[in-house]
Amino acid sequence: MSSPTIAIVEDELAIAENYRDALRRTGYQVNLYHTRPEALAAFQQRLPDLAVIDVGLGAEIEGGFDLCRELRAMAPTLPILFLTARDSELDIISGLRLGADDYLTKDISLPHMQARISALLRRVSVMQSQSDEGETLSQGDLTLDVSRLHCHWKEQPVDLTVTEFWIVHALAKRPGHVKSRSQLMEAARVVLDDNTITSHVKRIRRKFQAIDSSFDAIGTAYGMGYRWQV
């Protein structure tokens, strides 16, 4: 079995090579791209197993956001991670709203970055290992196909990222039970902070509400977490 391929989209060559060398030592195959058009052209030919994207790409101040949007349209469940110097709450929320699974700032240590990447890839591996089991979870108007990471609400498809899918799965598996933010992090198999989980839940609600304006199945237990309401 070949090792996962990671795409790094970073306009600063020295930084990109530093990340590449560290990830290669861990056993990953790594491809570097320095501009949004270069990365997009490569992705249209062949998708990586995970993409690490900077927000600012050369003259394109928000080129990474644009690339994330384009890549997410091509591959709804591909793990996408932002790694950028931009650390404002607005930028973090924008990245997550566009469908990124994680958002890291460049002051993060290389071992921590590698741990987050490993966590994202582990989720994909778990999903693939379950693909033969054909697990389906039905809860009222919700249907989750775990093997394909497909979600339907009232028989309409809901396009969820990998992180969003596992959060919904964790909530719907035990309706009425409150899941803390730390439990949702564990279910999503990724290290996130409380605010990031909150942003993911808001985005999930909006996706369901776009299909059904009366959707209210995800309830907030203030100070505790969230529950799937039956």
PDB file of C-alpha atoms in Angstrom, residues 107 124 147-148 198 216 226:
ATOM      1  CA  ASP A 107       3.562  29.326  14.856  1.00  0.00           C
ATOM      2  CA  VAL A 124     -10.161   8.589   6.057  1.00  0.00           C
ATOM      3  CA  SER A 147     -19.167   3.650   3.907  1.00  0.00           C
ATOM      4  CA  ARG A 148     -19.570   6.473   1.382  1.00  0.00           C
ATOM      5  CA  THR A 198     -18.899  25.685  17.447  1.00  0.00           C
ATOM      6  CA  ASP A 216     -33.855  22.110  14.337  1.00  0.00           C
ATOM      7  CA  TYR A 226     -24.968  19.578  21.664  1.00  0.00           C
TER       8      TYR A 226
END
